[in-house]
Short mmCIF file of C-alpha atoms in Angstrom, two decimals:
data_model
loop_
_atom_site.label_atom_id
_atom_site.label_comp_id
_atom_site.label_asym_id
_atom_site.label_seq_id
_atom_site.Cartn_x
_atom_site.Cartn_y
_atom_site.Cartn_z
CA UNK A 1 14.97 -4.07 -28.48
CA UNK A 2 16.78 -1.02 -27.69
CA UNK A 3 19.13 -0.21 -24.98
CA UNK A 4 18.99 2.77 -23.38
CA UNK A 5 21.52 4.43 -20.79
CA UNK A 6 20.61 4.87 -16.90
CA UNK A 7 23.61 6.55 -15.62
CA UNK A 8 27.24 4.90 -14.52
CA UNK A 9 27.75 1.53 -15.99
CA UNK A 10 23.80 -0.02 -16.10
CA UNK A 11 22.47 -0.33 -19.13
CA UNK A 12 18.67 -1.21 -19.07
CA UNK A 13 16.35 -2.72 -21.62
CA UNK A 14 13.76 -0.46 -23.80
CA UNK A 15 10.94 -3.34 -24.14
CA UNK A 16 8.38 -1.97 -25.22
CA UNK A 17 7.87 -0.39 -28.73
CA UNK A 18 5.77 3.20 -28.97
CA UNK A 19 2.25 1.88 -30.66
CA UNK A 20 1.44 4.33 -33.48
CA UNK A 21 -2.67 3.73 -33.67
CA UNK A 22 -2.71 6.75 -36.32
CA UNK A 23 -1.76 4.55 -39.30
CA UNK A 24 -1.67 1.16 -40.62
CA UNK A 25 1.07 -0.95 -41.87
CA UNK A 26 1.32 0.43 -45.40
CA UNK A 27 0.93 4.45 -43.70
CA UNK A 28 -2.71 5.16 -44.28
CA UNK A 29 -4.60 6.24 -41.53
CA UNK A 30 -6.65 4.07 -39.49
CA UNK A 31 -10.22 4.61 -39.51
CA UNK A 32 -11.77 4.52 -36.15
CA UNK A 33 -13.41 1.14 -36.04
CA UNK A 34 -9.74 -0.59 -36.53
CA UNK A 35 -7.94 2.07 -33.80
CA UNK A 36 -10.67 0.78 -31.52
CA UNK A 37 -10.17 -2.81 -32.32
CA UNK A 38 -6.21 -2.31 -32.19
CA UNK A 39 -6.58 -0.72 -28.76
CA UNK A 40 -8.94 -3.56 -27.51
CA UNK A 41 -6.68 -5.65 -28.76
CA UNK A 42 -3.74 -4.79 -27.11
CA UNK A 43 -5.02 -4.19 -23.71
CA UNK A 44 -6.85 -7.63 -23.71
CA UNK A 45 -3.64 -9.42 -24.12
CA UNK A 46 -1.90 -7.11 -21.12
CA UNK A 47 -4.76 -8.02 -19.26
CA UNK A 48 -5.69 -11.42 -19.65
CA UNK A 49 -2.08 -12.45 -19.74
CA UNK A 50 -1.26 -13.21 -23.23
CA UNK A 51 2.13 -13.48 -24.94
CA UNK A 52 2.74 -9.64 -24.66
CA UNK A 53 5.84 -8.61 -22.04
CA UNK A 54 5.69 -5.73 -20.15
CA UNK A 55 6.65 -4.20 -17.33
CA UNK A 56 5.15 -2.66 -14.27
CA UNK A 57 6.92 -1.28 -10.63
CA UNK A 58 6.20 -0.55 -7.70
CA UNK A 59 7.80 0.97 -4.63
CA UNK A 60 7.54 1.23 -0.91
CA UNK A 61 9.64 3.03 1.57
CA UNK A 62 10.95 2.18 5.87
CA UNK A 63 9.85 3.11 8.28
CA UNK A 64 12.30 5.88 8.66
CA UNK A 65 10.78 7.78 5.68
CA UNK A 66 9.85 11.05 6.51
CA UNK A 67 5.92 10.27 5.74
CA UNK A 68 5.95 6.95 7.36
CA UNK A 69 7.08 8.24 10.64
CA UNK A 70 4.09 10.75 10.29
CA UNK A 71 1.85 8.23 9.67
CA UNK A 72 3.04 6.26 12.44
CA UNK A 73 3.00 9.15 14.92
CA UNK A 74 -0.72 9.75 13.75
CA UNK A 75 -1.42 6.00 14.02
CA UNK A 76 0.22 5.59 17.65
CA UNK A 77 -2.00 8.83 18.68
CA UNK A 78 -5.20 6.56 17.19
CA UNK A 79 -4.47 3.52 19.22
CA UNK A 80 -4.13 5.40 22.29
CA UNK A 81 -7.33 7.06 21.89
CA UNK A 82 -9.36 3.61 21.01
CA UNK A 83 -6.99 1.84 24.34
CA UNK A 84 -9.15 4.03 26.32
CA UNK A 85 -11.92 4.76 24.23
CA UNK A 86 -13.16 2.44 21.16
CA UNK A 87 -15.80 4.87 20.52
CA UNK A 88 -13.52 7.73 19.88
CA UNK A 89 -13.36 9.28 16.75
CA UNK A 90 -10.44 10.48 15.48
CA UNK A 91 -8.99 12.20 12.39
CA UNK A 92 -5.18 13.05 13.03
CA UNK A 93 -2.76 14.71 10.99
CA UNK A 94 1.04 14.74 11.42
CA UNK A 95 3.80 17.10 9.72
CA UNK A 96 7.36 16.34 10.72
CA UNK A 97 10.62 18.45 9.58
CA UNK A 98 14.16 19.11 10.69
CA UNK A 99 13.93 18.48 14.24
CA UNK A 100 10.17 19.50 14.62
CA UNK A 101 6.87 17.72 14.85
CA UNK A 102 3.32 19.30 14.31
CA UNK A 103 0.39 16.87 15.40
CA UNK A 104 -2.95 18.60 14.87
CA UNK A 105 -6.74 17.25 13.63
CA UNK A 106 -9.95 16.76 15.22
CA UNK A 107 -10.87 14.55 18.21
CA UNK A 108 -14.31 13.31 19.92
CA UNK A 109 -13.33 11.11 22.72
CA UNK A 110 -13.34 10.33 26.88
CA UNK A 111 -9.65 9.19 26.66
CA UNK A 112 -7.35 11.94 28.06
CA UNK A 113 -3.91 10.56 26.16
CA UNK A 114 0.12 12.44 26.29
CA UNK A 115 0.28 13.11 22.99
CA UNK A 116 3.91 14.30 23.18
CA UNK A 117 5.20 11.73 24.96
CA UNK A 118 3.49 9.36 22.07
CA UNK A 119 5.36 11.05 19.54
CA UNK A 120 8.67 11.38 21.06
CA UNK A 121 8.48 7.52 21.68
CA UNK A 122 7.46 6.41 18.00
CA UNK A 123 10.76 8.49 16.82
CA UNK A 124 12.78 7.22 18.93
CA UNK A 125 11.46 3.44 18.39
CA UNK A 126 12.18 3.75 14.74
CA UNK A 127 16.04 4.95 15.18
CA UNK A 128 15.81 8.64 15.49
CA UNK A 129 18.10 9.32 18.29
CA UNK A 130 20.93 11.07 17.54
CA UNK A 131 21.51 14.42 16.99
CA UNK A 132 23.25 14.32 13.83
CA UNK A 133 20.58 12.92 12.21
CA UNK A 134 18.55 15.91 12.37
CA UNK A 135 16.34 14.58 14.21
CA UNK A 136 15.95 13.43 16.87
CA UNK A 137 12.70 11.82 19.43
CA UNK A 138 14.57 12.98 22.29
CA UNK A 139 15.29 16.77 21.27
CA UNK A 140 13.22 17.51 18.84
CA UNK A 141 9.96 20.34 19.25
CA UNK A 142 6.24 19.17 19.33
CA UNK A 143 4.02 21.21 18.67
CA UNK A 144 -0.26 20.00 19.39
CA UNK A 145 -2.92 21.82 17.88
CA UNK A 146 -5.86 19.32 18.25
CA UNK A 147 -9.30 20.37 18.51
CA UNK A 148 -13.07 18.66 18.95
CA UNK A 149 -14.64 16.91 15.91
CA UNK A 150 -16.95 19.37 14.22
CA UNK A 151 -21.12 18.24 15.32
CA UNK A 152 -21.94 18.70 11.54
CA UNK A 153 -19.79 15.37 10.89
CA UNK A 154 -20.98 13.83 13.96
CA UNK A 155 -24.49 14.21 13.16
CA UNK A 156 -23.95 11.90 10.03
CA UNK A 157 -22.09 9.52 12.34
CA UNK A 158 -23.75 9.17 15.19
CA UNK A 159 -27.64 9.30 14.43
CA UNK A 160 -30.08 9.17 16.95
CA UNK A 161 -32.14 6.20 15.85
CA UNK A 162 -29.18 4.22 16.01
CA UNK A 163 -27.69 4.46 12.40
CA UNK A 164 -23.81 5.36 12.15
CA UNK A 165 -23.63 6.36 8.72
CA UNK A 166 -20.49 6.88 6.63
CA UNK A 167 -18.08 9.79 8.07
CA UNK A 168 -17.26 11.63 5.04
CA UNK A 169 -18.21 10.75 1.09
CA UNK A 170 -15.61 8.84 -1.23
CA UNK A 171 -14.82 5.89 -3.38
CA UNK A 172 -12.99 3.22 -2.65
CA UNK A 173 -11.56 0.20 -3.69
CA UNK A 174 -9.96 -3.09 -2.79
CA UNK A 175 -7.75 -5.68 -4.87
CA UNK A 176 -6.56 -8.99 -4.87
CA UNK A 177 -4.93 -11.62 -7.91
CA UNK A 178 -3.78 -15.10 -7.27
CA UNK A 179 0.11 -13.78 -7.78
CA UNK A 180 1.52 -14.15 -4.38
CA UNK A 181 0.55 -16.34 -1.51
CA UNK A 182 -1.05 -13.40 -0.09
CA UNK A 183 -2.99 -12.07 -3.22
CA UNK A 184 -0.56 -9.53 -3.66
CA UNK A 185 1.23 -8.14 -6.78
CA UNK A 186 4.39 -9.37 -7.25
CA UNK A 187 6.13 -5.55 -7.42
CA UNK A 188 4.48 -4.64 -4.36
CA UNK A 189 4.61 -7.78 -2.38
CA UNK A 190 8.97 -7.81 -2.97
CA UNK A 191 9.09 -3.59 -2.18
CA UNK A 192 7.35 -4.42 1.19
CA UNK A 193 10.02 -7.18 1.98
CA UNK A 194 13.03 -5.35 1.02
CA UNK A 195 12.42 -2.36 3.30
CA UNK A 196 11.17 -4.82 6.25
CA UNK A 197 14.64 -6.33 5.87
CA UNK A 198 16.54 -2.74 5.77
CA UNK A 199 14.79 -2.08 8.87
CA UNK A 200 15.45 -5.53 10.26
CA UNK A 201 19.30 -5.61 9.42
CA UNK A 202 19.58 -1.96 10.49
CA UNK A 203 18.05 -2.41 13.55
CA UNK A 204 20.27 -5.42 14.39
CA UNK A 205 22.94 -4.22 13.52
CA UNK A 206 24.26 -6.38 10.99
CA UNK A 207 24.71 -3.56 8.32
CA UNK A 208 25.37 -0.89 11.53
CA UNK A 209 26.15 2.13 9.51
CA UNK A 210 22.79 2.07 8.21
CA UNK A 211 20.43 5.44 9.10
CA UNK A 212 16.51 5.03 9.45
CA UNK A 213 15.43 6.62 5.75
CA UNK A 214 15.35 4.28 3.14
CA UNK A 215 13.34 3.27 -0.20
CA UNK A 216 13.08 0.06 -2.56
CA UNK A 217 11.82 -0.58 -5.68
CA UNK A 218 10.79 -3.04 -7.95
CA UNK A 219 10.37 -4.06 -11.82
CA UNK A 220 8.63 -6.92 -12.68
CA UNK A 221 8.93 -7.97 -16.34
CA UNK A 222 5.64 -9.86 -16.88
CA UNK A 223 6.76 -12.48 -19.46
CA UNK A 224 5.22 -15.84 -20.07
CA UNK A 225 6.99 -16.44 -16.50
CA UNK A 226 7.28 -13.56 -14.81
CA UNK A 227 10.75 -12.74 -13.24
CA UNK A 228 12.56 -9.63 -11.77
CA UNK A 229 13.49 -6.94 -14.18
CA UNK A 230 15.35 -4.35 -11.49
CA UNK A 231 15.43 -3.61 -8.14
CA UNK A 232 15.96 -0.01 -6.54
CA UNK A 233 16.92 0.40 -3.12
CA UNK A 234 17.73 3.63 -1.65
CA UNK A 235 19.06 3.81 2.29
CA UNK A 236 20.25 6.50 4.03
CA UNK A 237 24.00 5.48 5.73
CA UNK A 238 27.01 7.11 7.56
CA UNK A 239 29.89 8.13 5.66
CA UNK A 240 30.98 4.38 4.31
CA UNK A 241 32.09 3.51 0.86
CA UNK A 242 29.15 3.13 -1.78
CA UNK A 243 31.01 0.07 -2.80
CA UNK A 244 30.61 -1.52 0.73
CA UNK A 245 27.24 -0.40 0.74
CA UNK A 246 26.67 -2.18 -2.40
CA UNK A 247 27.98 -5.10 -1.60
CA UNK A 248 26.37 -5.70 2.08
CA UNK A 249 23.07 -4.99 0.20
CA UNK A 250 22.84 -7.35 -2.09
CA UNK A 251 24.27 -9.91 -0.07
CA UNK A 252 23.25 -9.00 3.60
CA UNK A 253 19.57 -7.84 2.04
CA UNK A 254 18.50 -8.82 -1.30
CA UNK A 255 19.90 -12.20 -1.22
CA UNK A 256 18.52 -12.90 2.02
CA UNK A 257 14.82 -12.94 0.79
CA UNK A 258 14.06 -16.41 -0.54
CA UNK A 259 10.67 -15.19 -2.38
CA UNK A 260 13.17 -12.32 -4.12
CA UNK A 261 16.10 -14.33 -5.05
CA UNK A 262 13.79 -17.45 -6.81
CA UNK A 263 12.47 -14.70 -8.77
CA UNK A 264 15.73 -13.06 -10.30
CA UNK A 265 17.85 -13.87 -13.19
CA UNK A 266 21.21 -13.10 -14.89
CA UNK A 267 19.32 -10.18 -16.31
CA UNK A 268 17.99 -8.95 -13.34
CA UNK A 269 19.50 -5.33 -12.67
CA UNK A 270 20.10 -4.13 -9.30
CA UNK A 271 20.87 -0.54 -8.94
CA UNK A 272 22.03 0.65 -5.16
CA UNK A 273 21.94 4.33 -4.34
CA UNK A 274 22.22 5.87 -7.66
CA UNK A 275 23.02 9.12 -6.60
CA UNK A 276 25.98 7.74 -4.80
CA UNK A 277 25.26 9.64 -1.45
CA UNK A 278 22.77 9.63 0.79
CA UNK A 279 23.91 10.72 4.38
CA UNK A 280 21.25 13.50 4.81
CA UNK A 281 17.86 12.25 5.34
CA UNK A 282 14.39 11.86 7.10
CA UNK A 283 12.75 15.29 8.03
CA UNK A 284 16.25 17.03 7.92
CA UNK A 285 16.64 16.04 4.46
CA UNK A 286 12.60 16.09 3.32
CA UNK A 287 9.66 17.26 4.96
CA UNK A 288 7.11 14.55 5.82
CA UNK A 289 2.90 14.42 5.90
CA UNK A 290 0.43 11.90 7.50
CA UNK A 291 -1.04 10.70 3.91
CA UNK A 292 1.47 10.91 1.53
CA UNK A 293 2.31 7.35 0.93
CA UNK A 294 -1.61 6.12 -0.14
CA UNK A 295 0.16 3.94 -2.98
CA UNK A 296 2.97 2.39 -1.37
CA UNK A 297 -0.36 1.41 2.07
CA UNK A 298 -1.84 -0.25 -0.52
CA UNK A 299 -1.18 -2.01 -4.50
CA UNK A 300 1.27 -0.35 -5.35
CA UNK A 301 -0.55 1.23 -8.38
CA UNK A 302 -1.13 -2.21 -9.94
CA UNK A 303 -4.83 -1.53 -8.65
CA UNK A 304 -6.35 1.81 -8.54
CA UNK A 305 -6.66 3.97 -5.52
CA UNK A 306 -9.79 6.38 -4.04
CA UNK A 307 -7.89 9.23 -3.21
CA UNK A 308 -8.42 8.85 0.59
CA UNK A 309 -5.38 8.41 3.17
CA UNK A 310 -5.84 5.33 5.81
CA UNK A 311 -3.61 7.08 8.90
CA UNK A 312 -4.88 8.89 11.41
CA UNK A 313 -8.64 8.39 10.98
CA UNK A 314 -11.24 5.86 12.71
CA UNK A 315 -13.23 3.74 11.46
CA UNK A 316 -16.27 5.69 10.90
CA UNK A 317 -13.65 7.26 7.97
CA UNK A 318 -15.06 5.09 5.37
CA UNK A 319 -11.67 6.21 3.32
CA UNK A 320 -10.46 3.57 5.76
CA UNK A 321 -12.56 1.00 6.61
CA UNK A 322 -14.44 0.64 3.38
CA UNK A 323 -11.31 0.23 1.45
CA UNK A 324 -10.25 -2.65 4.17
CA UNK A 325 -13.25 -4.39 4.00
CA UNK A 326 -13.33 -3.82 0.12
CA UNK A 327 -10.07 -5.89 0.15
CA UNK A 328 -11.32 -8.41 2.20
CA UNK A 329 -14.16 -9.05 -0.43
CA UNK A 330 -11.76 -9.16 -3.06
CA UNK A 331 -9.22 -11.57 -1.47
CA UNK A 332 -11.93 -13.98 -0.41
CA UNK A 333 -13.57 -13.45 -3.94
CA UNK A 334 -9.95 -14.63 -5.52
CA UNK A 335 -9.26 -17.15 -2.99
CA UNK A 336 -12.54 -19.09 -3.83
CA UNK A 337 -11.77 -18.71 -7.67
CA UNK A 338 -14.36 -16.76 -8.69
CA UNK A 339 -11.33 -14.55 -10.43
CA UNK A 340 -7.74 -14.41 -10.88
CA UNK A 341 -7.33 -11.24 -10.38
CA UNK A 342 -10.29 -8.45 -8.90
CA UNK A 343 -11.08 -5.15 -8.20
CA UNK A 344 -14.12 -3.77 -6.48
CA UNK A 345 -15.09 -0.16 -6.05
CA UNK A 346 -17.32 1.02 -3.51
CA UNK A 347 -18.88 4.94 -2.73
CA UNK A 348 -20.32 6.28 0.07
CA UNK A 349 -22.34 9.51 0.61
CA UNK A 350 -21.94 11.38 4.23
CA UNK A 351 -24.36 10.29 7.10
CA UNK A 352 -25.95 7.44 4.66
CA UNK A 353 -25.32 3.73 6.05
CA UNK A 354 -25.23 1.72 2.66
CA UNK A 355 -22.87 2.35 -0.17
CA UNK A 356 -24.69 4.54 -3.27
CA UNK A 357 -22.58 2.48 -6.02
CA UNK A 358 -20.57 -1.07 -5.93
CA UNK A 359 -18.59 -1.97 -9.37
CA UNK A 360 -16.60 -5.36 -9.57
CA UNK A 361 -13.74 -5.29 -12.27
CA UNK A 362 -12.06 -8.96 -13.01
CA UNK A 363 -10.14 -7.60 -15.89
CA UNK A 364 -11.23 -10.91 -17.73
CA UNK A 365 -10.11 -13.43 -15.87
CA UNK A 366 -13.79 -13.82 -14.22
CA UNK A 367 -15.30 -18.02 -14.01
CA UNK A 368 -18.70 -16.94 -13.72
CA UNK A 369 -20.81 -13.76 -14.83
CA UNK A 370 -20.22 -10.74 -13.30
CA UNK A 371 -23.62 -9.93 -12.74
CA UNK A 372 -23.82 -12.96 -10.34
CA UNK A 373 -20.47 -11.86 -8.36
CA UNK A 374 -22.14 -8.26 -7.93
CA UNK A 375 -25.31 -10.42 -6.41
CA UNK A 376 -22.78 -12.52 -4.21
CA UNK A 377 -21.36 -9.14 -2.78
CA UNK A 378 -24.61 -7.71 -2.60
CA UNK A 379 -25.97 -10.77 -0.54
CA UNK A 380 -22.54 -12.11 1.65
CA UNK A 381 -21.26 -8.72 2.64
CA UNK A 382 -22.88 -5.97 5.19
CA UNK A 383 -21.48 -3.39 3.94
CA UNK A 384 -23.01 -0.69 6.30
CA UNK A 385 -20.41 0.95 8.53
CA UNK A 386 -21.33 0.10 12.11
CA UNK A 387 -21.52 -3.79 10.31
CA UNK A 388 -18.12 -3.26 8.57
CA UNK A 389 -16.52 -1.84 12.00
CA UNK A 390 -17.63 -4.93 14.03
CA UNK A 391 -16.90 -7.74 11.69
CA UNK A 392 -13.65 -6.59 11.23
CA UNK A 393 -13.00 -5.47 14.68
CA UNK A 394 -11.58 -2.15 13.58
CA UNK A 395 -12.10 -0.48 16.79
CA UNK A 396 -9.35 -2.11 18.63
CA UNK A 397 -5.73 -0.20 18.87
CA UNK A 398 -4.61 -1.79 15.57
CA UNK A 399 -2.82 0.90 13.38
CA UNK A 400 0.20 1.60 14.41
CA UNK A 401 1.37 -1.66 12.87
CA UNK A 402 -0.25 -0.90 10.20
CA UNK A 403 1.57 2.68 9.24
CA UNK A 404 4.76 0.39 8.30
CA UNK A 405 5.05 -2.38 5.11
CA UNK A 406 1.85 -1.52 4.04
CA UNK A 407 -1.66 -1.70 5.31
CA UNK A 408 -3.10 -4.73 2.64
CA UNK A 409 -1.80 -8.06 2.60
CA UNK A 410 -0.68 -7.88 5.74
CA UNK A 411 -1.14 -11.73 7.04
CA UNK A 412 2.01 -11.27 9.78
CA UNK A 413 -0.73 -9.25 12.00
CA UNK A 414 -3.86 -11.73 12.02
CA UNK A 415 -6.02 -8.86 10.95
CA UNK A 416 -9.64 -9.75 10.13
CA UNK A 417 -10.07 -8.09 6.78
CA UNK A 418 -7.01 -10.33 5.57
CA UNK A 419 -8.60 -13.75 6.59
CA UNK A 420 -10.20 -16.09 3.78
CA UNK A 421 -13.54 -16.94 6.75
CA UNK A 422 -15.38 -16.38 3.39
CA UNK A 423 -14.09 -18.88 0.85
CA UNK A 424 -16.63 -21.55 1.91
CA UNK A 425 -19.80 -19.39 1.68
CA UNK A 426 -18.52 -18.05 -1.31
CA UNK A 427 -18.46 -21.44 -2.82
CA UNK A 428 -21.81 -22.82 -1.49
CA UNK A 429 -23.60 -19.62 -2.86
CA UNK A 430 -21.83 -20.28 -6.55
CA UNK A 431 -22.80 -23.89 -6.48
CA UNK A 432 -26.40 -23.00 -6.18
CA UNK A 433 -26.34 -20.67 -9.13
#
């Protein structure tokens, strides 16, 4: 095990060795047939949790990050539109900078909305008042260059016998694993809590000198019982001692999480504002974009990701509803055992009503063939849009909520693509095969 230097006094733990698949243990070069085997190997005990450690992170940011508050401005301007209108459709972009705002996207909708006034409001309700900060909700320019949905896309959406097909093609996918009460990876499931409770003691005021940007971070070593490696948390502040900062942190923060604190050890590393200083932030400091935080709305990386951003868009945007109701598949899939862990990936083609392609992944940790849990998905789960839309009710003013601590695994908001309504059926169906 080596140790390896990370700047000032923390000294972190190399554990895992570089795997040299050109040669065996006496230097000859492996054929093919053993690299494969080595490789298969390897990955099978990562994956089906064998004695192997290693370690995986993930991050997620406040809600005073410079793309969060875009993707909450976008999200607020969604809601608005679906108050008035839940047949609006809606595909809103959001750019945000020192003291400037630039909404813009395509709209088709009845609701006449104040755009600026939502914007100004979602600033200032996350903390961006002051001038100092750079900006600020009360100050700061908007700029709105919105115009109507083009009728090429609404022709796919809206069809005249009645189908409403997918808005736009893509892949998606959902995740779930029995790690976390919620089905959430651990590293993503701790980064969401530590910037809720930035937010929460900011706002509160019991670590007052605290500014809206912030980010966490976390390291789980995946041993025989997993446990925290490191945590990362970056916050923007007045000017205030990086020592005090430190300390409140850990205490005022970190300790204050019970789920966190069970889960560290004496070797758990906690590293508070590396760079020692971070006064300047949020769009004065970094630009910010509606879409830029795809990783941190949903796994964290621990599952992979269709490319498609969740903010600003309707639910005829199959890059968001699929990819909720593909979660909801894969939590209830988990939660009635069929897995410990699963991933499914679905596609859609423009205008079409059915998905072209649905793949299930249990990374082996499956109880029954996965040719019968593709038939189970096939025959449980409408997975046309206008079905998808109603049984998860995405056409109420939801989002907003949403553009903060992640979009999946969020069981604090009742949402219906997080609720286990299909364990029984799930179970029923399985008994029968």
């Amino acid at each position: 095990m080596n140790l390896i230097k990370s700047g000032g006094e923390n000294w972190l733990y190399e554990t895992q060795q570089p795997i040299k698949l050109g040669a065996n243990s006496n230097g000859k070069p492996k054929d093919k047939l053993e690299q494969d085997r080595f490789i298969l190997s390897f990955f099978n005990k990562v994956i089906e949790g064998g004695n192997m450690k290693y370690l995986f992170t993930s991050e997620s940011v406040t809600e005073g990050h410079p793309d969060k508050v875009c993707d909450q401005i976008s999200d607020a301007i969604l809601d608005a539109y679906l108050e008035k209108d839940e047949k609006s459709h809606v595909a809103i972009e959001t750019l945000a900078t020192e003291n400037f705002v630039l909404v813009t996207g395509e709209v088709k909708t009845s609701a006449k909305i104040d755009i600026e006034s939502i914007v100004r409001k979602v600033i200032l309700d996350i903390g961006y008042d002051k001038d100092e900060y750079g900006f600020n909700g009360n100050t700061c320019e908007v700029v709105i260059k919105i115009k109507e949905q083009s009728p090429d896309i609404d022709m796919g959406v809206s069809q005249e016998n009645g189908i409403i097909g997918a808005g736009d093609q893509g892949i998606m996918f959902g995740f779930a694993c029995n790690e976390t009460n919620n089905y959430m990876p651990y590293p993503i499931y701790f980064a969401h809590l530590l910037v809720k409770k930035l937010d929460e003691v900011r706002k509160s005021k019991i670590i007052p000198y605290l500014r809206p940007d912030g980010k966490s971070q976390v390291t789980i070593n995946y041993d025989d019982k997993p446990y925290i490696d490191t945590i990362l948390i970056s916050n923007q502040h007045d000017d205030i001692s990086l020592e005090i900062l430190k300390e409140d942190i850990i205490e005022k923060v970190i300790l204050q999480i019970p789920e966190i604190a069970k889960m560290m050890t004496p070797e758990t590393k906690i590293l508070i504002n590396p760079t020692g200083r971070f006064i300047i932030g949020g769009p004065k400091g970094d630009s910010g974009l509606t879409g830029r935080k795809i990783i941190v709305d949903t796994y964290g990386g621990y599952s992979r990701h269709g490319g498609g951003a969740f903010s600003g868009k309707d639910a005829t945007k199959v890059d968001r509803s699929a990819a909720y109701m593909a979660r909801y598949i894969a939590k209830n899939l988990v939660a009635a055992k069929v897995a410990d862990k699963l991933e499914i990936q679905l596609s859609y083609a423009i205008g079409m009503e059915n998905p072209i392609s649905i793949n299930i992944e249990t990374f082996g940790t499956e109880k029954y063939e996965k040719s019968i849990i593709q038939s189970l998905v096939i025959d449980l789960f409408d997975l046309k849009p206008r079905s998808i839309r109603s049984h998860l009710e995405l056409t109420k003013p939801i989002y907003n909520k949403l553009a903060r601590y992640g979009h999946i695994g969020r069981e604090d908001l009742e949402l219906n693509f997080e609720k286990l309504d299909k364990v029984n059926e799930i179970v029923e169906y399985l008994s029968k095969k």
